[in-house]
Coordinates of C-alpha atoms in Angstrom, one line a residue:
E1 CA 0.0 0.0 0.0
E2 CA 1.4 3.3 -1.0
R3 CA 0.6 6.5 0.8
A4 CA -0.4 9.3 -1.6
S5 CA 1.1 12.2 0.4
R6 CA 4.8 13.2 0.1
P7 CA 7.2 11.8 0.9
H8 CA 6.0 8.4 -0.3
S9 CA 5.9 5.6 2.3
H10 CA 5.0 1.9 1.8
K11 CA 3.3 -0.8 3.8
I12 CA 3.9 -4.3 2.5
G13 CA 1.4 -7.1 3.2
L14 CA 0.5 -10.6 1.9
W15 CA -3.1 -11.8 1.4
T16 CA -3.4 -15.3 2.6
H17 CA -7.2 -15.7 2.0
L18 CA -9.1 -15.4 -1.3
D19 CA -12.8 -15.2 -1.6
F20 CA -14.3 -16.7 -4.8
H21 CA -17.9 -15.8 -5.9
L22 CA -19.4 -17.8 -8.8
E23 CA -22.9 -17.4 -10.3
F24 CA -24.4 -20.1 -12.4
H25 CA -27.5 -20.7 -14.5
G26 CA -28.3 -24.4 -15.1
D27 CA -25.0 -26.1 -15.9
R28 CA -23.2 -22.9 -17.1
I29 CA -21.1 -20.5 -15.0
I30 CA -22.2 -16.9 -15.8
F31 CA -20.0 -14.9 -13.6
A32 CA -16.8 -15.4 -11.6
N33 CA -15.0 -13.0 -9.3
V34 CA -12.1 -13.3 -6.8
S35 CA -11.9 -10.7 -4.0
V36 CA -9.9 -9.7 -1.0
R37 CA -12.3 -6.9 -0.1
D38 CA -13.3 -8.3 3.4
V39 CA -9.9 -9.8 4.3
K40 CA -7.0 -8.0 6.0
P41 CA -3.5 -8.7 4.6
H42 CA -0.8 -10.2 6.8
S43 CA 1.7 -7.4 7.4
L44 CA 5.3 -8.0 6.3
D45 CA 6.7 -4.7 7.5
G46 CA 8.8 -5.8 10.5
L47 CA 10.1 -8.9 8.9
R48 CA 13.8 -9.5 8.9
P49 CA 15.4 -11.0 5.7
D50 CA 16.6 -14.1 7.6
E51 CA 13.4 -14.6 9.6
F52 CA 11.2 -17.7 8.9
L53 CA 7.5 -17.0 8.4
G54 CA 4.9 -19.8 8.5
L55 CA 1.7 -19.0 6.7
T56 CA -1.4 -20.9 5.7
H57 CA -3.1 -20.0 2.4
T58 CA -6.9 -20.5 2.5
Y59 CA -9.8 -19.7 0.2
S60 CA -13.6 -19.7 0.4
V61 CA -16.1 -20.3 -2.5
R62 CA -19.6 -18.9 -2.7
W63 CA -22.0 -20.3 -5.3
S64 CA -25.3 -18.6 -6.2
E65 CA -27.9 -19.3 -8.8
T66 CA -28.9 -16.5 -11.3
S67 CA -31.7 -16.0 -13.8
V68 CA -29.2 -14.4 -16.3
E69 CA -28.6 -16.8 -19.2
R70 CA -25.6 -15.1 -20.9
R71 CA -22.6 -13.3 -19.6
S72 CA -23.2 -10.2 -21.7
D73 CA -26.7 -9.7 -20.2
R74 CA -25.2 -9.2 -16.7
R75 CA -25.0 -5.6 -15.6
R76 CA -23.4 -4.6 -12.3
G77 CA -22.3 -1.3 -10.9
D78 CA -18.6 -1.2 -10.2
D79 CA -17.9 -4.7 -11.3
G80 CA -18.1 -3.7 -15.0
G81 CA -14.5 -2.5 -15.2
F82 CA -11.2 -2.2 -13.4
F83 CA -10.5 1.0 -11.4
P84 CA -13.8 2.8 -12.3
R85 CA -12.8 6.0 -10.4
T86 CA -9.5 6.3 -12.1
L87 CA -11.2 5.8 -15.5
E88 CA -13.6 8.6 -14.7
I89 CA -10.8 11.0 -13.8
H90 CA -9.0 9.9 -17.0
W91 CA -12.1 10.7 -19.1
L92 CA -12.6 14.1 -17.4
S93 CA -9.0 15.0 -18.0
I94 CA -9.2 14.0 -21.7
I95 CA -12.4 16.1 -22.1
N96 CA -10.6 19.0 -20.4
S97 CA -7.7 18.7 -22.9
M98 CA -10.1 18.5 -25.8
V99 CA -11.9 21.7 -24.8
L100 CA -8.6 23.5 -24.5
V101 CA -7.4 22.2 -27.8
F102 CA -10.6 23.1 -29.7
L103 CA -10.5 26.6 -28.2
L104 CA -6.9 27.0 -29.2
V105 CA -7.3 25.7 -32.7
G106 CA -10.4 27.7 -33.3
F107 CA -8.7 30.9 -31.9
V108 CA -5.7 30.4 -34.2
A109 CA -7.8 29.7 -37.2
V110 CA -10.2 32.6 -36.7
I111 CA -7.4 35.1 -36.0
L112 CA -5.2 34.0 -38.8
M113 CA -8.1 33.9 -41.3
R114 CA -9.2 37.4 -40.4
V115 CA -5.7 38.8 -40.4
L116 CA -4.7 37.1 -43.6
R117 CA -7.8 38.3 -45.4
N118 CA -7.0 41.8 -44.4
D119 CA -3.4 41.4 -45.4
L120 CA -4.2 40.0 -48.9
A121 CA -6.9 42.6 -49.5
R122 CA -4.4 45.4 -48.6
Y123 CA -1.5 44.0 -50.5
N124 CA -3.5 43.2 -53.6
L125 CA -5.1 46.6 -53.6
D126 CA -1.7 48.3 -53.3
E127 CA -0.5 46.1 -56.2
E128 CA -3.4 47.2 -58.4
T129 CA -3.0 50.9 -57.6
T130 CA 0.8 51.0 -58.2
S131 CA 0.9 48.7 -61.2
A132 CA 0.8 51.7 -63.6
G133 CA 3.7 53.2 -61.8
S134 CA 7.1 51.8 -60.9
G135 CA 7.4 48.1 -60.9
D136 CA 10.1 48.0 -58.3
D137 CA 8.7 46.7 -55.0
F138 CA 11.3 48.6 -53.0
D139 CA 9.7 51.8 -53.9
Q140 CA 6.4 50.8 -52.4
G141 CA 5.7 51.5 -48.7
D142 CA 5.0 47.9 -47.9
N143 CA 6.0 46.1 -44.8
G144 CA 5.2 42.7 -43.4
W145 CA 5.4 39.3 -45.2
K146 CA 4.8 40.6 -48.7
I147 CA 8.1 42.5 -48.9
I148 CA 10.2 39.3 -48.3
H149 CA 8.6 37.3 -51.2
T150 CA 11.9 37.2 -53.0
D151 CA 13.6 35.6 -50.0
V152 CA 11.0 33.4 -48.3
F153 CA 11.9 30.4 -50.5
R154 CA 15.6 30.8 -50.1
F155 CA 17.0 27.3 -49.2
P156 CA 18.4 27.0 -45.7
P157 CA 21.9 26.0 -44.5
Y158 CA 22.5 22.3 -43.6
R159 CA 19.8 21.2 -46.0
G160 CA 21.0 17.6 -45.9
L161 CA 20.5 17.4 -42.2
L162 CA 17.0 19.1 -42.5
C163 CA 15.9 16.5 -45.1
A164 CA 17.2 13.7 -42.9
V165 CA 15.2 15.0 -39.9
L166 CA 12.1 15.2 -42.1
G167 CA 12.6 11.7 -43.5
V168 CA 13.0 10.0 -40.1
G169 CA 10.2 12.1 -38.6
A170 CA 7.9 10.9 -41.3
Q171 CA 9.0 7.3 -40.6
F172 CA 8.1 7.7 -36.9
L173 CA 4.8 9.2 -37.7
A174 CA 3.9 6.1 -39.8
L175 CA 5.4 3.9 -37.0
G176 CA 3.4 5.5 -34.2
T177 CA 0.2 5.5 -36.2
G178 CA 0.7 1.9 -37.1
I179 CA 1.3 0.7 -33.5
I180 CA -1.8 2.5 -32.2
V181 CA -4.0 1.2 -35.0
M182 CA -2.7 -2.4 -34.4
A183 CA -3.5 -1.9 -30.7
L184 CA -7.0 -0.6 -31.6
L185 CA -7.6 -3.8 -33.7
G186 CA -6.8 -5.9 -30.6
M187 CA -3.5 -7.3 -31.9
F188 CA -1.7 -6.9 -28.5
N189 CA -2.5 -9.0 -25.5
V190 CA -2.2 -7.0 -22.2
H191 CA -0.5 -9.9 -20.5
R192 CA 2.1 -10.6 -23.2
H193 CA 4.7 -8.1 -22.2
G194 CA 7.1 -7.2 -25.0
A195 CA 4.5 -7.7 -27.8
I196 CA 4.4 -4.0 -28.6
N197 CA 8.2 -3.8 -28.5
S198 CA 8.6 -6.7 -31.0
A199 CA 6.0 -5.1 -33.3
A200 CA 7.8 -1.7 -33.0
I201 CA 11.2 -3.2 -34.0
L202 CA 9.6 -5.0 -37.0
L203 CA 7.6 -1.9 -38.1
Y204 CA 10.7 0.3 -37.7
A205 CA 12.7 -2.0 -40.1
L206 CA 9.8 -2.1 -42.6
T207 CA 9.1 1.7 -42.5
C208 CA 12.7 2.6 -43.3
C209 CA 11.7 3.0 -46.9
I210 CA 9.5 6.0 -45.9
S211 CA 12.5 7.8 -44.3
G212 CA 14.7 7.2 -47.4
Y213 CA 11.9 8.3 -49.8
V214 CA 10.9 11.5 -48.0
S215 CA 14.5 12.6 -47.2
S216 CA 15.9 11.9 -50.7
H217 CA 12.8 13.3 -52.5
F218 CA 12.9 16.6 -50.6
Y219 CA 16.7 16.8 -50.8
R220 CA 16.7 16.6 -54.6
Q221 CA 13.8 19.1 -54.7
I222 CA 15.8 21.8 -52.8
G223 CA 18.8 21.4 -55.0
G224 CA 20.9 18.8 -53.1
E225 CA 23.6 17.0 -55.0
R226 CA 25.2 14.6 -52.5
W227 CA 22.3 12.2 -52.2
V228 CA 24.4 9.2 -51.1
W229 CA 25.6 11.2 -48.1
N230 CA 22.0 12.2 -47.5
I231 CA 20.9 8.5 -47.4
I232 CA 23.7 7.6 -45.0
L233 CA 22.8 10.5 -42.7
T234 CA 19.1 9.6 -42.8
T235 CA 19.7 5.9 -41.9
S236 CA 22.0 6.8 -39.0
L237 CA 20.1 9.8 -37.6
F238 CA 18.1 7.6 -35.2
S239 CA 19.9 4.2 -35.3
V240 CA 23.2 5.6 -34.1
P241 CA 21.9 7.5 -31.0
F242 CA 19.7 4.5 -30.3
F243 CA 22.6 2.0 -30.5
L244 CA 24.8 4.2 -28.4
T245 CA 22.2 4.7 -25.7
W246 CA 21.2 1.0 -25.7
S247 CA 24.9 0.0 -25.4
V248 CA 25.4 2.1 -22.3
V249 CA 22.1 0.7 -20.7
N250 CA 22.9 -2.9 -21.6
S251 CA 26.5 -2.6 -20.3
V252 CA 25.2 -1.3 -16.9
H253 CA 22.7 -4.3 -16.9
W254 CA 25.4 -6.7 -17.6
A255 CA 27.7 -5.3 -14.9
N256 CA 25.0 -5.5 -12.3
G257 CA 23.8 -9.0 -13.3
S258 CA 20.3 -7.8 -14.3
T259 CA 17.9 -10.0 -16.2
Q260 CA 17.1 -7.0 -18.4
A261 CA 20.5 -7.4 -20.2
L262 CA 19.9 -8.8 -23.7
P263 CA 21.9 -12.0 -24.6
A264 CA 24.5 -11.8 -27.5
T265 CA 22.2 -13.9 -29.8
T266 CA 19.4 -11.4 -29.5
I267 CA 21.8 -8.5 -30.2
L268 CA 23.1 -10.3 -33.4
L269 CA 19.5 -11.0 -34.5
L270 CA 18.5 -7.3 -34.1
L271 CA 21.6 -6.2 -36.0
T272 CA 20.9 -8.7 -38.8
V273 CA 17.3 -7.3 -39.1
W274 CA 18.6 -3.8 -39.5
L275 CA 21.4 -4.8 -41.9
L276 CA 19.2 -7.0 -44.1
V277 CA 15.9 -5.2 -43.9
G278 CA 16.2 -1.6 -42.5
F279 CA 19.3 -0.3 -44.3
P280 CA 18.5 -1.8 -47.8
L281 CA 14.9 -0.4 -47.6
T282 CA 16.3 3.0 -46.8
V283 CA 18.5 2.9 -49.9
I284 CA 15.6 1.6 -52.1
G285 CA 13.3 4.4 -50.8
G286 CA 16.0 7.0 -51.4
I287 CA 16.5 5.9 -55.0
F288 CA 12.8 6.1 -55.7
G289 CA 12.6 9.5 -54.0
K290 CA 15.5 10.9 -56.0
N291 CA 14.1 9.6 -59.3
N292 CA 10.6 10.9 -58.6
A293 CA 11.6 14.4 -57.4
S294 CA 10.5 17.3 -59.5
P295 CA 11.9 20.9 -59.1
F296 CA 10.8 22.8 -56.0
D297 CA 7.4 24.4 -56.5
A298 CA 7.9 28.0 -55.3
P299 CA 5.2 30.6 -56.2
C300 CA 7.8 33.5 -56.0
R301 CA 11.1 34.1 -57.7
T302 CA 14.1 34.1 -55.3
K303 CA 16.7 36.9 -55.8
N304 CA 20.4 36.2 -55.8
I305 CA 21.2 38.7 -53.0
A306 CA 19.6 38.1 -49.7
R307 CA 17.6 40.9 -48.1
E308 CA 18.8 42.3 -44.8
I309 CA 16.6 41.2 -41.8
P310 CA 15.6 44.0 -39.5
P311 CA 16.2 43.6 -35.7
Q312 CA 13.6 41.4 -34.1
P313 CA 11.9 42.0 -30.7
W314 CA 12.6 39.6 -27.9
Y315 CA 9.2 37.8 -28.2
K316 CA 10.0 36.7 -31.8
S317 CA 13.3 35.0 -30.8
T318 CA 13.9 31.3 -31.4
L319 CA 13.9 30.5 -27.7
I320 CA 10.5 32.1 -27.1
H321 CA 9.0 30.4 -30.1
M322 CA 10.4 27.0 -28.9
T323 CA 8.9 27.6 -25.4
V324 CA 5.5 28.5 -26.7
G325 CA 5.5 25.9 -29.6
G326 CA 6.7 23.2 -27.2
F327 CA 4.6 23.9 -24.2
L328 CA 1.1 24.0 -25.8
P329 CA 1.3 20.6 -27.5
F330 CA 2.8 19.2 -24.3
S331 CA -0.1 20.5 -22.2
A332 CA -2.5 18.7 -24.5
I333 CA -0.9 15.3 -23.8
S334 CA 0.4 15.8 -20.2
V335 CA -2.5 13.8 -18.7
E336 CA -2.0 10.8 -21.0
L337 CA 1.8 10.9 -20.4
Y338 CA 1.2 10.2 -16.7
Y339 CA -0.8 7.0 -17.6
I340 CA 1.8 5.9 -20.1
F341 CA 4.7 6.4 -17.7
A342 CA 2.8 4.6 -15.0
T343 CA 2.3 1.7 -17.4
V344 CA 5.9 1.6 -18.8
W345 CA 7.7 2.2 -15.5
G346 CA 5.0 1.2 -12.9
R347 CA 2.5 -1.5 -12.2
E348 CA -0.5 -0.2 -14.2
Q349 CA -1.9 -1.8 -17.4
Y350 CA -2.8 0.5 -20.3
T351 CA -5.8 -0.7 -22.5
L352 CA -7.5 2.6 -23.5
Y353 CA -6.0 2.7 -27.0
G354 CA -9.0 4.6 -28.4
I355 CA -8.2 7.5 -26.1
L356 CA -4.5 7.3 -27.0
F357 CA -5.3 7.5 -30.7
F358 CA -7.5 10.5 -30.1
V359 CA -4.8 12.3 -28.0
F360 CA -2.2 11.5 -30.7
A361 CA -4.5 13.2 -33.3
I362 CA -4.9 16.2 -31.0
L363 CA -1.1 16.4 -30.5
L364 CA -0.5 16.5 -34.3
S365 CA -3.3 19.1 -35.0
V366 CA -2.1 21.4 -32.2
G367 CA 1.5 21.2 -33.4
A368 CA 0.4 22.1 -36.9
C369 CA -1.7 25.0 -35.8
I370 CA 0.9 26.5 -33.5
S371 CA 3.6 26.1 -36.2
I372 CA 1.4 28.0 -38.7
A373 CA 0.7 30.8 -36.2
L374 CA 4.4 31.2 -35.2
T375 CA 5.6 31.1 -38.8
Y376 CA 3.1 33.9 -39.7
F377 CA 4.4 36.1 -36.8
Q378 CA 8.0 35.4 -37.9
L379 CA 7.3 36.4 -41.5
S380 CA 5.3 39.5 -40.4
G381 CA 8.6 40.7 -38.8
E382 CA 10.3 40.3 -42.2
D383 CA 12.4 37.4 -41.0
Y384 CA 12.5 34.8 -43.8
R385 CA 14.6 32.2 -41.9
W386 CA 11.6 29.9 -41.2
W387 CA 12.9 26.6 -42.4
W388 CA 14.8 25.5 -39.3
R389 CA 12.7 27.7 -36.9
S390 CA 9.5 25.8 -37.9
V391 CA 11.2 22.4 -37.0
L392 CA 12.6 23.6 -33.7
S393 CA 9.5 25.6 -32.5
V394 CA 7.1 22.6 -32.2
G395 CA 9.9 19.9 -32.1
S396 CA 10.8 21.4 -28.7
T397 CA 7.8 19.4 -27.3
G398 CA 10.3 16.5 -27.0
L399 CA 12.4 18.6 -24.6
F400 CA 9.3 19.2 -22.4
I401 CA 8.6 15.5 -22.4
F402 CA 12.1 14.8 -21.2
L403 CA 11.7 17.4 -18.5
Y404 CA 8.5 15.7 -17.4
S405 CA 10.3 12.4 -17.2
V406 CA 12.8 14.1 -14.8
F407 CA 9.9 15.3 -12.7
Y408 CA 8.3 11.8 -12.8
Y409 CA 11.5 10.1 -11.7
A410 CA 12.0 12.5 -8.8
R411 CA 8.4 12.9 -7.6
R412 CA 6.3 10.0 -8.9
S413 CA 8.5 7.0 -9.1
N414 CA 10.5 5.1 -6.4
M415 CA 13.4 4.3 -8.6
S416 CA 17.0 4.3 -7.4
G417 CA 20.3 2.8 -8.2
A418 CA 22.4 2.7 -11.3
V419 CA 20.4 0.1 -13.3
Q420 CA 17.0 1.9 -12.9
T421 CA 18.4 5.4 -13.3
V422 CA 20.5 4.7 -16.5
E423 CA 17.6 2.7 -18.1
F424 CA 15.0 5.4 -17.3
F425 CA 16.9 8.4 -18.5
G426 CA 18.5 6.6 -21.5
Y427 CA 15.1 5.6 -22.9
S428 CA 13.5 8.9 -21.8
L429 CA 16.1 10.8 -23.9
L430 CA 15.3 8.6 -26.9
T431 CA 11.6 9.2 -26.4
G432 CA 12.0 12.9 -26.3
Y433 CA 14.3 12.7 -29.5
V434 CA 11.6 10.7 -31.3
F435 CA 8.9 13.3 -30.5
F436 CA 11.2 16.0 -31.6
L437 CA 11.6 14.3 -35.0
M438 CA 7.9 13.6 -35.4
L439 CA 6.5 16.9 -34.4
G440 CA 9.3 18.9 -36.2
T441 CA 8.3 17.1 -39.4
I442 CA 4.5 17.9 -38.9
S443 CA 5.5 21.5 -38.0
F444 CA 7.7 22.0 -41.1
F445 CA 5.3 20.6 -43.7
S446 CA 2.4 22.6 -42.1
S447 CA 4.4 25.8 -42.3
L448 CA 5.5 25.0 -45.9
K449 CA 1.9 24.4 -47.0
F450 CA 0.7 27.6 -45.3
I451 CA 3.5 29.8 -46.9
R452 CA 2.8 28.4 -50.3
Y453 CA -0.9 29.2 -49.8
I454 CA -0.4 32.8 -48.8
Y455 CA 2.1 33.6 -51.6
V456 CA 0.1 31.9 -54.3
N457 CA -2.8 34.2 -53.5
L458 CA -0.6 37.3 -53.6
K459 CA -0.7 39.4 -56.8
M460 CA 2.9 40.2 -57.9

């Protein structure tokens, strides 16, 4: 028994009596339940490690006849599900997140639509009135995002790395969606621990073609020439950090004699899967992406000389955008994160995959909306360096998730020692990194679509 107040304290007990209740109709058992509700556990708190304890285990059985003929006809109050009160709190929290998200998305959409309509009307009116005069846009008194139309599609530095991030992010979007859909279809048994892990490893290997295709396709679109180097960077962007982290964690397990340490045969099997399935699929996807790539579709002509960017106020800095863009998506999933952490690192069992799918969709939609809003504010300040900013602004949700894991370790868990600490923080770092890649990809492509939309509708 764990006391809810801080600091946590535990009482350890052993139930030595089980009460079975069975209901039958004719020769069929309709209902079966085992309970310890009316039994006090035998306390083990003062027991020394070398002390012998003699206990007798007993049980009692209660049979009762019922008029119900089928199990599905039976309706009871609290017996219908596990932890009904927890589930009720869970649903209330999810509804609270939904309301916040819908208000946020609606607010962003209404504000942007009104502001954009006014911007387009003003810019297009100015264009019509000045079309008879000088054609040089520097002579007009414009400000805001119209004036940077010759720079907004200027390709960013480190374009190979950017494309690799987008490729691996797209792969993890497919991987995450696939795992949740498989869980929704009932393909994972709650009592078979490791089934989701095995499915994730297999799906990761099979979805490597997505990362190769997206990365190579976009790299060739934005004028990249070193596509072989791009494929190598894409295939190692997640696998190398994962292998390094896992090596450290496994070494600590081996040193401490933990059963969590993987044997050498399993390690060789995983490496073989990656070498024979994952890497070749990345290369094949990259070749298809390179061959199918068309020139980058930019609505505006980009000038050779870059425009000078005016000084920006503090609230338009990268750090502030990362804080806002990371905190809002994190707040939408913070409730669900607690339940997932309690399942992965605690004793709970997670079965509400419908809610998880819903929260995942909320996370992606909030990330896209926040990215569009932040990109619009950045362009309004005549700052055209949106490529990397759009990835970092919402991708920083991964940093918030890692900070939450630090809070969970310190305040919610009872972990200690080298084995638990190294494993927890190693895999929490990887989880935050995966969310950075996924949400950075969603954020970038949302911003790109938005920027294309506003400049296509601008008369020039």
